[in-house]
Coordinates of C-alpha atoms in Angstrom, one line a residue:
Chain S
M104 CA 43.4 -35.3 15.1
N105 CA 43.5 -39.1 15.3
L106 CA 46.3 -40.6 17.4
P107 CA 47.2 -44.3 17.5
A108 CA 46.8 -46.0 20.8
E109 CA 50.5 -46.4 21.3
R110 CA 52.5 -43.5 22.7
P111 CA 54.0 -41.3 19.9
A112 CA 57.8 -41.1 19.6
F113 CA 57.7 -37.3 20.5
Q114 CA 55.2 -35.4 22.5
T115 CA 56.2 -32.1 20.9
L116 CA 57.7 -31.4 17.5
G117 CA 59.0 -27.9 16.6
V118 CA 59.2 -26.9 13.0
I119 CA 61.0 -23.7 12.2
G120 CA 59.9 -22.5 8.8
V121 CA 56.4 -23.7 7.9
G122 CA 56.6 -23.9 4.1
L123 CA 56.3 -26.8 1.7
L124 CA 58.8 -29.0 3.5
G125 CA 58.1 -27.9 7.0
G126 CA 54.4 -28.3 6.4
S127 CA 54.8 -31.7 4.8
L128 CA 56.9 -32.8 7.7
A129 CA 54.3 -31.7 10.2
R130 CA 51.5 -33.4 8.3
A131 CA 53.5 -36.6 7.8
A132 CA 54.6 -36.8 11.4
R133 CA 51.1 -36.2 12.7
Q134 CA 49.3 -38.6 10.3
R135 CA 51.7 -41.3 11.2
G136 CA 51.2 -40.7 14.9
I137 CA 54.9 -40.0 15.5
V138 CA 54.2 -36.7 17.3
R139 CA 51.3 -35.5 19.5
R140 CA 51.7 -31.8 18.9
V141 CA 53.4 -29.6 16.3
I142 CA 54.6 -26.1 17.1
G143 CA 55.4 -24.0 14.0
V144 CA 57.8 -21.1 14.3
G145 CA 58.0 -18.5 11.6
R146 CA 58.3 -14.8 10.9
D147 CA 54.8 -14.0 9.8
Q148 CA 52.1 -14.6 12.4
R149 CA 49.3 -14.4 9.8
R150 CA 50.9 -17.2 7.8
L151 CA 51.3 -19.3 10.9
D152 CA 47.6 -18.7 11.8
A153 CA 46.7 -19.8 8.3
A154 CA 48.8 -23.0 8.7
R155 CA 47.1 -23.7 12.0
A156 CA 43.6 -23.1 10.5
A157 CA 44.6 -25.5 7.7
G158 CA 45.4 -28.2 10.3
V159 CA 49.1 -28.2 9.4
I160 CA 50.3 -27.2 12.9
D161 CA 48.8 -27.0 16.4
E162 CA 50.3 -23.7 17.4
G163 CA 52.3 -21.0 15.6
A164 CA 54.7 -18.5 17.1
T165 CA 57.2 -16.0 15.9
S166 CA 59.7 -16.7 18.6
V167 CA 61.7 -19.8 19.4
A168 CA 60.7 -19.3 23.0
A169 CA 57.6 -21.4 22.0
L170 CA 59.9 -24.4 21.6
R171 CA 60.7 -24.6 25.3
C172 CA 59.0 -28.0 25.6
A173 CA 60.0 -29.4 22.1
E174 CA 61.8 -32.7 22.1
L175 CA 62.6 -32.6 18.4
V176 CA 63.1 -29.4 16.3
V177 CA 63.4 -29.5 12.5
V178 CA 64.8 -26.4 10.9
C179 CA 63.1 -25.9 7.5
T180 CA 64.3 -22.4 6.6
P181 CA 66.5 -21.4 3.5
V182 CA 70.0 -22.6 3.9
D183 CA 71.5 -19.2 4.7
R184 CA 69.3 -19.1 7.8
V185 CA 69.6 -22.7 9.0
A186 CA 72.7 -22.3 11.2
A187 CA 71.3 -19.2 13.0
D188 CA 68.0 -21.0 13.5
V189 CA 69.7 -24.1 14.9
L190 CA 71.6 -21.9 17.4
A191 CA 68.4 -20.1 18.4
A192 CA 66.6 -23.4 18.8
A193 CA 69.5 -24.8 20.8
G194 CA 69.2 -22.0 23.3
A195 CA 65.4 -22.3 23.6
T196 CA 64.9 -26.0 24.0
P197 CA 65.4 -28.4 26.9
A198 CA 68.9 -29.9 27.5
S199 CA 67.7 -33.3 26.1
A200 CA 66.3 -31.8 22.8
I201 CA 67.3 -33.0 19.4
I202 CA 67.7 -30.5 16.5
T203 CA 67.9 -31.4 12.8
D204 CA 67.3 -29.6 9.5
V205 CA 66.4 -30.1 5.9
G206 CA 69.0 -27.9 4.2
S207 CA 70.2 -28.8 0.6
T208 CA 73.8 -27.8 1.5
K209 CA 75.6 -29.1 4.6
A210 CA 79.2 -28.1 5.0
G211 CA 78.7 -24.4 5.8
I212 CA 75.8 -25.2 8.2
V213 CA 77.9 -27.8 10.1
R214 CA 80.9 -25.5 10.3
T215 CA 78.9 -22.6 11.8
V216 CA 77.0 -24.8 14.3
A217 CA 80.3 -26.5 15.3
A218 CA 81.6 -23.2 16.6
E219 CA 78.9 -23.4 19.4
P220 CA 79.5 -26.7 21.2
A221 CA 76.3 -26.5 23.2
A222 CA 74.3 -26.2 20.0
A223 CA 76.4 -28.8 18.1
A224 CA 75.7 -31.3 20.9
K225 CA 72.0 -31.2 20.1
F226 CA 72.3 -31.0 16.3
I227 CA 72.2 -33.8 13.7
P228 CA 72.3 -32.4 10.1
S229 CA 69.9 -33.9 7.6
H230 CA 68.9 -33.5 4.0
P231 CA 65.7 -35.3 3.0
L232 CA 65.8 -35.7 -0.8
A233 CA 62.2 -34.7 -1.3
G234 CA 60.7 -31.5 -2.4
S235 CA 58.9 -29.7 -5.2
E236 CA 59.1 -26.5 -7.2
Q237 CA 56.0 -25.3 -5.4
R238 CA 56.1 -23.2 -2.3
G239 CA 54.1 -22.7 0.9
F240 CA 52.4 -25.0 3.4
E241 CA 49.3 -25.0 1.1
F242 CA 51.2 -27.6 -1.1
A243 CA 52.3 -29.6 2.0
S244 CA 51.9 -33.3 1.5
A245 CA 52.0 -36.0 4.1
T246 CA 53.4 -38.5 1.6
L247 CA 56.2 -36.2 0.3
F248 CA 59.0 -38.3 2.0
E249 CA 57.7 -41.8 1.3
G250 CA 60.2 -44.0 -0.5
R251 CA 62.8 -41.3 -0.7
T252 CA 66.3 -41.0 0.6
C253 CA 67.4 -38.9 3.5
V254 CA 71.1 -38.0 3.8
L255 CA 72.5 -37.4 7.3
T256 CA 75.9 -35.7 7.6
P257 CA 77.0 -36.3 11.2
T258 CA 80.5 -35.4 12.3
A259 CA 82.9 -36.9 14.8
S260 CA 81.3 -34.8 17.5
S261 CA 77.7 -35.8 16.7
D262 CA 75.9 -37.4 19.7
P263 CA 75.3 -41.1 18.8
P264 CA 71.9 -41.5 20.6
R265 CA 70.6 -38.3 18.8
L266 CA 71.9 -39.6 15.5
Q267 CA 70.0 -42.8 16.0
A268 CA 66.9 -40.9 17.0
V269 CA 67.0 -38.7 13.9
E270 CA 67.6 -41.6 11.6
A271 CA 64.6 -43.4 13.2
F272 CA 62.5 -40.3 12.7
W273 CA 63.1 -40.0 9.0
Q274 CA 62.6 -43.8 8.6
S275 CA 59.3 -43.5 10.5
L276 CA 58.2 -41.1 7.7
G277 CA 59.0 -43.8 5.1
M278 CA 62.5 -42.7 4.1
R279 CA 65.6 -44.7 3.8
T280 CA 68.6 -43.0 5.4
V281 CA 72.3 -42.8 4.4
Q282 CA 75.2 -41.1 6.0
L283 CA 77.8 -38.9 4.1
A284 CA 80.4 -36.5 5.2
P285 CA 79.1 -32.9 4.8
E286 CA 81.6 -32.0 2.1
E287 CA 80.9 -35.2 0.2
H288 CA 77.2 -34.5 0.4
D289 CA 77.7 -31.0 -1.1
A290 CA 79.9 -32.3 -3.9
I291 CA 77.4 -34.9 -4.9
L292 CA 74.4 -32.7 -4.7
A293 CA 76.1 -30.1 -6.8
A294 CA 76.0 -32.6 -9.6
T295 CA 72.6 -34.4 -8.9
S296 CA 70.5 -31.4 -7.9
H297 CA 72.1 -27.9 -8.1
L298 CA 73.5 -28.2 -11.6
P299 CA 70.2 -29.5 -13.1
H300 CA 68.5 -26.5 -11.5
V301 CA 71.1 -24.1 -13.1
V302 CA 70.9 -25.9 -16.5
A303 CA 67.1 -25.8 -16.5
A304 CA 67.1 -22.0 -15.8
A305 CA 69.7 -21.4 -18.5
L306 CA 67.5 -23.3 -21.0
V307 CA 64.5 -21.2 -20.1
R308 CA 66.5 -18.0 -20.3
L309 CA 67.9 -18.5 -23.8
I310 CA 64.4 -19.0 -25.4
R311 CA 63.3 -15.9 -27.3
D312 CA 59.7 -14.7 -27.2
R313 CA 58.9 -15.8 -30.7
E314 CA 60.3 -19.3 -30.0
R315 CA 58.4 -19.9 -26.8
P316 CA 55.1 -21.0 -28.4
F317 CA 57.1 -24.0 -29.8
T318 CA 58.2 -25.3 -26.5
A319 CA 56.5 -28.6 -25.7
S320 CA 56.3 -31.4 -23.2
G321 CA 60.0 -32.3 -23.5
F322 CA 61.0 -28.7 -22.8
R323 CA 58.5 -28.4 -19.9
D324 CA 59.8 -31.5 -18.1
T325 CA 63.4 -30.5 -18.7
T326 CA 62.9 -27.1 -17.2
R327 CA 60.3 -27.8 -14.5
V328 CA 62.7 -27.2 -11.6
A329 CA 63.4 -23.7 -13.0
S330 CA 60.1 -22.7 -11.5
G331 CA 61.6 -23.0 -8.0
D332 CA 61.7 -20.1 -5.6
A333 CA 64.8 -17.9 -6.3
A334 CA 64.8 -16.9 -2.6
L335 CA 65.5 -20.5 -1.7
W336 CA 67.9 -21.3 -4.5
T337 CA 70.1 -18.3 -4.3
P338 CA 71.6 -19.2 -0.9
I339 CA 71.9 -22.9 -2.1
L340 CA 74.0 -21.9 -5.1
R341 CA 76.1 -19.4 -3.1
E342 CA 76.8 -21.9 -0.3
N343 CA 77.8 -24.6 -2.8
A344 CA 79.5 -22.3 -5.4
T345 CA 82.8 -24.1 -5.4
H346 CA 81.4 -27.6 -6.0
L347 CA 78.8 -26.2 -8.5
L348 CA 81.5 -24.4 -10.5
A349 CA 83.4 -27.7 -10.7
T350 CA 80.3 -29.5 -12.0
I351 CA 79.7 -26.8 -14.6
E352 CA 83.2 -27.6 -15.8
R353 CA 82.3 -31.3 -16.1
F354 CA 79.1 -30.4 -17.9
G355 CA 81.0 -28.2 -20.3
S356 CA 83.4 -31.1 -21.1
E357 CA 80.5 -33.4 -21.9
L358 CA 79.0 -30.8 -24.2
D359 CA 82.3 -30.2 -25.9
R360 CA 82.5 -33.9 -26.8
L361 CA 79.2 -33.6 -28.6
R362 CA 80.0 -30.3 -30.1
N363 CA 83.2 -31.8 -31.7
A364 CA 81.2 -34.8 -33.0
L365 CA 78.6 -32.4 -34.6
E366 CA 81.3 -30.2 -36.1
Q367 CA 82.9 -33.3 -37.7
D368 CA 79.5 -34.8 -38.6
D369 CA 80.7 -38.0 -36.9
A370 CA 77.5 -40.0 -36.9
Q371 CA 79.0 -42.9 -34.8
A372 CA 80.3 -40.5 -32.1
I373 CA 77.0 -38.7 -31.9
H374 CA 75.1 -41.9 -31.7
D375 CA 77.4 -43.3 -29.0
W376 CA 77.2 -40.1 -27.0
L377 CA 73.4 -40.2 -27.0
D378 CA 73.1 -44.0 -26.5
E379 CA 75.5 -44.0 -23.5
A380 CA 73.3 -41.3 -21.9
R381 CA 70.2 -43.4 -22.5
Q382 CA 71.8 -46.4 -20.9
L383 CA 73.1 -44.4 -17.9
R384 CA 69.8 -42.8 -17.3
A385 CA 68.2 -46.3 -17.0
R386 CA 70.5 -46.8 -14.0
C387 CA 69.1 -43.8 -12.1
P388 CA 66.9 -44.8 -9.2
E389 CA 63.1 -44.8 -9.9
Q390 CA 62.5 -43.1 -6.6
G391 CA 64.9 -40.9 -4.8
G392 CA 63.4 -37.7 -4.1
A393 CA 64.3 -34.1 -4.3
D394 CA 64.5 -30.8 -6.0
L395 CA 65.9 -29.1 -2.9
Chain D
M290 CA 36.2 -51.1 -35.6
N291 CA 33.5 -48.5 -35.1
L292 CA 32.9 -46.0 -37.8
P293 CA 30.8 -42.9 -37.6
A294 CA 27.8 -42.8 -39.9
E295 CA 29.3 -40.0 -41.9
R296 CA 31.8 -40.7 -44.6
P297 CA 35.4 -40.5 -43.4
A298 CA 37.7 -37.8 -44.9
F299 CA 40.0 -40.5 -46.3
Q300 CA 39.2 -44.1 -47.4
T301 CA 42.8 -45.2 -47.1
L302 CA 45.6 -43.8 -45.0
G303 CA 49.2 -45.0 -45.5
V304 CA 51.7 -44.8 -42.6
I305 CA 55.3 -45.4 -43.4
G306 CA 57.1 -46.3 -40.2
V307 CA 54.7 -47.8 -37.6
G308 CA 56.4 -46.8 -34.4
L309 CA 55.2 -44.6 -31.5
L310 CA 54.2 -41.7 -33.8
G311 CA 53.0 -43.7 -36.8
G312 CA 51.0 -46.0 -34.5
S313 CA 49.5 -43.1 -32.5
L314 CA 48.5 -41.4 -35.8
A315 CA 46.8 -44.6 -37.1
R316 CA 44.9 -45.1 -33.8
A317 CA 43.9 -41.4 -33.6
A318 CA 42.7 -41.2 -37.2
R319 CA 40.7 -44.4 -36.9
Q320 CA 39.2 -43.6 -33.5
R321 CA 38.0 -40.3 -34.8
G322 CA 36.6 -41.8 -38.0
I323 CA 38.8 -39.7 -40.2
V324 CA 40.0 -42.8 -42.2
R325 CA 38.4 -46.1 -43.0
R326 CA 41.5 -48.2 -43.5
V327 CA 45.2 -47.8 -42.5
I328 CA 48.0 -49.5 -44.4
G329 CA 51.3 -49.6 -42.5
V330 CA 54.5 -49.9 -44.4
G331 CA 57.7 -50.9 -42.6
R332 CA 60.9 -52.9 -42.9
D333 CA 60.0 -55.8 -40.6
Q334 CA 57.0 -57.8 -41.6
R335 CA 56.8 -59.5 -38.1
R336 CA 56.6 -56.1 -36.4
L337 CA 53.9 -55.1 -39.0
D338 CA 51.9 -58.3 -38.3
A339 CA 52.2 -57.5 -34.5
A340 CA 50.9 -54.0 -35.2
R341 CA 48.0 -55.4 -37.1
A342 CA 47.3 -58.0 -34.4
A343 CA 47.2 -55.1 -31.9
G344 CA 44.6 -53.3 -34.0
V345 CA 46.9 -50.4 -34.8
I346 CA 46.8 -50.9 -38.6
D347 CA 44.5 -52.9 -41.0
E348 CA 47.3 -54.2 -43.2
G349 CA 51.1 -54.2 -43.1
A350 CA 53.5 -54.4 -46.0
T351 CA 57.2 -54.0 -46.6
S352 CA 56.8 -52.3 -49.9
V353 CA 55.3 -48.9 -50.8
A354 CA 53.5 -50.8 -53.6
A355 CA 50.8 -51.4 -50.9
L356 CA 50.1 -47.7 -51.0
R357 CA 48.6 -47.7 -54.6
C358 CA 45.2 -46.7 -53.3
A359 CA 46.3 -44.4 -50.5
E360 CA 44.8 -40.9 -50.6
L361 CA 47.0 -39.7 -47.7
V362 CA 50.4 -41.0 -46.7
V363 CA 52.2 -39.9 -43.5
V364 CA 55.9 -40.7 -43.4
C365 CA 56.9 -41.4 -39.8
T366 CA 60.5 -42.7 -40.2
P367 CA 63.7 -41.2 -38.8
V368 CA 64.5 -37.8 -40.4
D369 CA 67.4 -39.2 -42.4
R370 CA 65.0 -41.6 -44.2
V371 CA 62.0 -39.2 -44.6
A372 CA 62.9 -37.7 -48.0
A373 CA 63.6 -41.1 -49.6
D374 CA 60.3 -42.4 -48.2
V375 CA 58.4 -39.4 -49.6
L376 CA 60.0 -40.0 -53.0
A377 CA 59.1 -43.7 -52.9
A378 CA 55.5 -42.9 -51.7
A379 CA 55.2 -40.3 -54.5
G380 CA 56.0 -42.9 -57.1
A381 CA 53.6 -45.5 -55.6
T382 CA 50.5 -43.5 -55.0
P383 CA 47.7 -42.2 -57.2
A384 CA 48.2 -38.8 -58.9
S385 CA 45.8 -37.1 -56.5
A386 CA 47.6 -38.4 -53.4
I387 CA 48.8 -36.2 -50.5
I388 CA 52.0 -37.0 -48.7
T389 CA 53.1 -35.4 -45.4
D390 CA 55.6 -36.4 -42.7
V391 CA 56.3 -35.9 -38.9
G392 CA 60.0 -35.1 -39.1
S393 CA 61.6 -33.0 -36.4
T394 CA 63.8 -31.2 -38.9
K395 CA 62.5 -29.7 -42.1
A396 CA 64.9 -27.8 -44.3
G397 CA 67.0 -30.8 -45.5
I398 CA 63.9 -32.9 -46.2
V399 CA 62.2 -30.0 -48.2
R400 CA 65.4 -29.4 -50.2
T401 CA 65.8 -33.1 -51.2
V402 CA 62.1 -33.5 -52.1
A403 CA 62.1 -30.3 -54.1
A404 CA 64.7 -31.8 -56.5
E405 CA 61.9 -34.2 -57.7
P406 CA 59.0 -31.9 -58.8
A407 CA 56.6 -34.8 -59.2
A408 CA 57.1 -35.7 -55.6
A409 CA 57.2 -32.2 -54.4
A410 CA 53.8 -31.6 -55.9
K411 CA 52.3 -34.2 -53.6
F412 CA 54.3 -33.2 -50.5
I413 CA 53.3 -30.9 -47.6
P414 CA 55.9 -31.1 -44.8
S415 CA 54.7 -31.3 -41.2
H416 CA 56.0 -31.6 -37.7
P417 CA 53.4 -32.4 -35.0
L418 CA 54.9 -31.3 -31.7
A419 CA 53.9 -34.5 -29.9
G420 CA 55.9 -37.5 -28.9
S421 CA 57.5 -39.3 -26.0
E422 CA 60.8 -40.9 -25.1
Q423 CA 59.2 -44.3 -25.6
R424 CA 59.5 -46.3 -28.8
G425 CA 57.3 -48.7 -30.7
F426 CA 53.6 -48.9 -31.7
E427 CA 53.0 -50.7 -28.3
F428 CA 53.1 -47.2 -26.7
A429 CA 50.9 -45.7 -29.4
S430 CA 48.2 -43.4 -28.0
A431 CA 45.1 -42.1 -29.8
T432 CA 45.2 -38.9 -27.7
L433 CA 48.9 -38.1 -28.3
F434 CA 48.1 -35.1 -30.6
E435 CA 45.2 -33.6 -28.7
G436 CA 45.7 -29.9 -27.8
R437 CA 49.2 -29.8 -29.3
T438 CA 50.7 -27.7 -32.1
C439 CA 51.5 -29.0 -35.5
V440 CA 54.0 -26.9 -37.6
L441 CA 53.6 -27.0 -41.4
T442 CA 56.5 -25.8 -43.5
P443 CA 55.1 -25.3 -47.0
T444 CA 57.2 -23.6 -49.7
A445 CA 56.2 -21.4 -52.6
S446 CA 55.7 -24.5 -54.8
S447 CA 53.4 -26.3 -52.3
D448 CA 50.0 -27.1 -53.7
P449 CA 47.4 -25.0 -51.9
P450 CA 44.5 -27.6 -51.8
R451 CA 46.9 -30.2 -50.4
L452 CA 48.2 -27.7 -47.8
Q453 CA 44.6 -27.1 -46.8
A454 CA 43.9 -30.8 -46.6
V455 CA 46.9 -31.5 -44.4
E456 CA 46.1 -28.7 -42.1
A457 CA 42.5 -30.0 -41.8
F458 CA 43.9 -33.5 -41.1
W459 CA 46.0 -32.4 -38.2
Q460 CA 43.2 -30.2 -36.9
S461 CA 40.8 -33.2 -37.0
L462 CA 43.2 -35.0 -34.7
G463 CA 42.8 -32.1 -32.2
M464 CA 45.9 -30.1 -33.1
R465 CA 46.2 -26.4 -33.8
T466 CA 48.3 -25.7 -36.9
V467 CA 50.9 -23.0 -37.6
Q468 CA 53.0 -22.4 -40.7
L469 CA 56.8 -21.6 -40.6
A470 CA 59.5 -21.5 -43.3
P471 CA 61.5 -24.7 -43.1
E472 CA 64.7 -22.9 -42.0
E473 CA 62.8 -20.9 -39.4
H474 CA 61.3 -24.1 -38.0
D475 CA 64.7 -25.7 -37.7
A476 CA 66.3 -22.7 -36.0
I477 CA 63.4 -22.6 -33.4
L478 CA 63.3 -26.3 -32.7
A479 CA 67.0 -26.3 -32.2
A480 CA 66.4 -24.1 -29.1
T481 CA 63.1 -25.5 -27.9
S482 CA 63.6 -29.3 -28.5
H483 CA 67.0 -30.4 -29.7
L484 CA 69.1 -28.4 -27.2
P485 CA 67.1 -29.6 -24.2
H486 CA 67.7 -33.2 -25.4
V487 CA 71.4 -32.6 -25.6
V488 CA 71.5 -30.8 -22.3
A489 CA 69.6 -33.7 -20.6
A490 CA 72.0 -36.2 -22.1
A491 CA 75.1 -34.2 -20.9
L492 CA 73.6 -34.1 -17.3
V493 CA 73.2 -37.8 -17.3
R494 CA 76.6 -38.4 -18.7
L495 CA 78.5 -36.4 -16.1
I496 CA 77.0 -38.2 -13.1
R497 CA 79.5 -40.7 -11.5
D498 CA 78.4 -44.1 -10.3
R499 CA 78.7 -43.2 -6.6
E500 CA 76.6 -40.0 -7.2
R501 CA 73.8 -41.8 -9.1
P502 CA 71.9 -43.0 -5.9
F503 CA 71.5 -39.3 -5.0
T504 CA 69.6 -38.3 -8.1
A505 CA 66.0 -37.6 -7.3
S506 CA 62.7 -36.3 -8.8
G507 CA 64.2 -33.0 -10.1
F508 CA 67.0 -34.9 -11.9
R509 CA 64.6 -37.4 -13.3
D510 CA 62.3 -34.8 -14.8
T511 CA 65.2 -32.7 -16.1
T512 CA 66.8 -35.7 -17.9
R513 CA 63.7 -37.7 -19.0
V514 CA 64.2 -36.9 -22.7
A515 CA 67.7 -38.4 -22.5
S516 CA 65.9 -41.8 -22.5
G517 CA 65.0 -41.2 -26.2
D518 CA 66.1 -43.5 -28.9
A519 CA 69.6 -42.6 -30.2
A520 CA 68.7 -44.0 -33.6
L521 CA 66.0 -41.4 -33.9
W522 CA 68.0 -38.5 -32.4
T523 CA 71.3 -38.9 -34.1
P524 CA 69.9 -37.9 -37.6
I525 CA 67.9 -35.1 -36.0
L526 CA 71.1 -33.6 -34.4
R527 CA 73.1 -34.1 -37.6
E528 CA 70.4 -32.6 -39.8
N529 CA 70.2 -29.6 -37.5
A530 CA 73.8 -29.3 -36.5
T531 CA 74.3 -25.7 -37.6
H532 CA 71.3 -24.3 -35.7
L533 CA 72.1 -26.6 -32.8
L534 CA 75.7 -25.4 -32.5
A535 CA 74.4 -21.8 -32.5
T536 CA 71.9 -22.6 -29.6
I537 CA 74.7 -24.3 -27.6
E538 CA 76.6 -21.0 -27.9
R539 CA 73.5 -19.1 -26.5
F540 CA 73.3 -21.7 -23.7
G541 CA 77.0 -21.2 -22.9
S542 CA 76.5 -17.4 -22.7
E543 CA 73.6 -17.8 -20.2
L544 CA 75.7 -20.2 -18.1
D545 CA 78.7 -17.8 -18.2
R546 CA 76.5 -15.0 -16.7
L547 CA 75.7 -17.3 -13.7
R548 CA 79.3 -18.5 -13.5
N549 CA 80.5 -14.9 -13.2
A550 CA 77.9 -14.1 -10.6
L551 CA 78.9 -17.2 -8.6
E552 CA 82.6 -16.4 -8.8
Q553 CA 82.0 -12.9 -7.5
D554 CA 79.4 -14.2 -4.9
D555 CA 77.0 -11.5 -6.3
A556 CA 73.8 -12.5 -4.4
Q557 CA 71.6 -10.0 -6.3
A558 CA 72.9 -11.1 -9.7
I559 CA 72.3 -14.8 -8.8
H560 CA 68.9 -14.1 -7.5
D561 CA 67.9 -12.1 -10.6
W562 CA 69.2 -14.7 -13.0
L563 CA 67.2 -17.4 -11.2
D564 CA 64.1 -15.2 -10.8
E565 CA 64.0 -14.2 -14.4
A566 CA 64.1 -17.8 -15.4
R567 CA 61.2 -18.6 -13.1
Q568 CA 59.1 -15.8 -14.6
L569 CA 60.0 -16.7 -18.2
R570 CA 59.1 -20.3 -17.6
A571 CA 55.6 -19.3 -16.4
R572 CA 55.1 -17.9 -19.9
C573 CA 55.7 -21.2 -21.6
P574 CA 52.6 -22.8 -23.0
E575 CA 50.9 -25.4 -20.7
Q576 CA 50.3 -27.7 -23.7
G577 CA 52.4 -27.7 -26.8
G578 CA 53.6 -31.1 -27.4
A579 CA 56.8 -32.8 -28.3
D580 CA 60.0 -34.4 -27.7
L581 CA 60.6 -35.1 -31.3

């Protein structure tokens, strides 16, 4: 492992959940010389051994006790496990430790952690908008975060020096950072990430066997995110059900406008509906980041 | 222009509508030595001159009279103009000429052309499942058709030797060919191509300005086809409105199942709905082709 001459920002980084995101984080932080040592924590020692053999982490353990020297811990588990893992990490780490996460929903996690002030004092919630429909550290990429956005959702009780350190950490991986309130984050991501996932899955589901050979590149791109891991996405959709149901309503309203135009064979209305979409899409950022 | 030693299949290919598809067809047929000379017919002489200067066509004209020696004519105009262009090409070409098209809808075109038996005798309807959201011959690619599927929709009155020749033509561009009835084609493409386009546009439309910075790679892929040209897509959606409205119903039913599961917070039902989609998507062909 090559280290730059200068002292890295953290001697020891803990990563709970060494999958695609956790693995990418470990690779990116090591390659950029931001950490000297990465300790992976997971449930399956054989997977952790494989991640160590692959050079993704330096040490793998099934207990957070391994994080007793970690200065920074990033929780990369599915969103229904993040809060519990943050609490466990808070109990295992030094008093000065910083804990963050990569969860795609924020309000529920923030609420659960806030009930434990000692843990909340160490925790800065994050959501890097970077990911892929692939799973496992085997697909980990040191460049996954470059040029993307990381949303931080601190609260009034968040520790300012830790907030600054977590922002600097994501920036050091090549991300730009932005702060949102947890509920605001969840409402926005319901529209920009969770609804597209649901829509892609619905498109795949309605195709009949005899129709499938006639799916082509447009269909493949439109439905790529539907290949995502159901074990990761089920808790995301459940956590964010209220906002997601509201965006499904908005989606239905847009579809109804087109449906009416089709039923009346209103060429101008159909054209305008499509052309407005074309123009609006051109305003979407070229880079941004995420499936998760 | 390099020609293989062997005699090309056609001396003169006519392409009506020299855009992305027509231009790609011209490039592909010339590069593979299938035609000796390509005559482009369009409405704008300056665009045709530019296409000639770019080496896409050998000659450009604004009248089908230029097709008087064409052995094969491929109509590549928007679907609401295809039938009229087929009729015009039928009147301008030699008695032995073969005419085909690349339209994304088929039943309406076949019906209109069938009313003119002399034109119908020359016409074999095609839909190569290859395309892109880009427009203009500037984006023409000689490899656009390789490995993709071309659907032919002959009727009982289609001329067997011409059908064979058109199949051989698409195959010589690297496509596999399959035959469907025109109505069957339209019903299938409503689900595999036209609905994904509509859904992508609806997703883009519902995003609010303050949400747009948080769209990322998943959103970009899911909505790529919404960048397509409204002038091409409006006639496609109008021609295929009946089938499209039926697939919107099917889409709504799938979405309702998830909505119910979310409202009841039924983790198993949400997981199964997502995981079935993941499995079904893995059965979609790797290559296929088209947005159009």
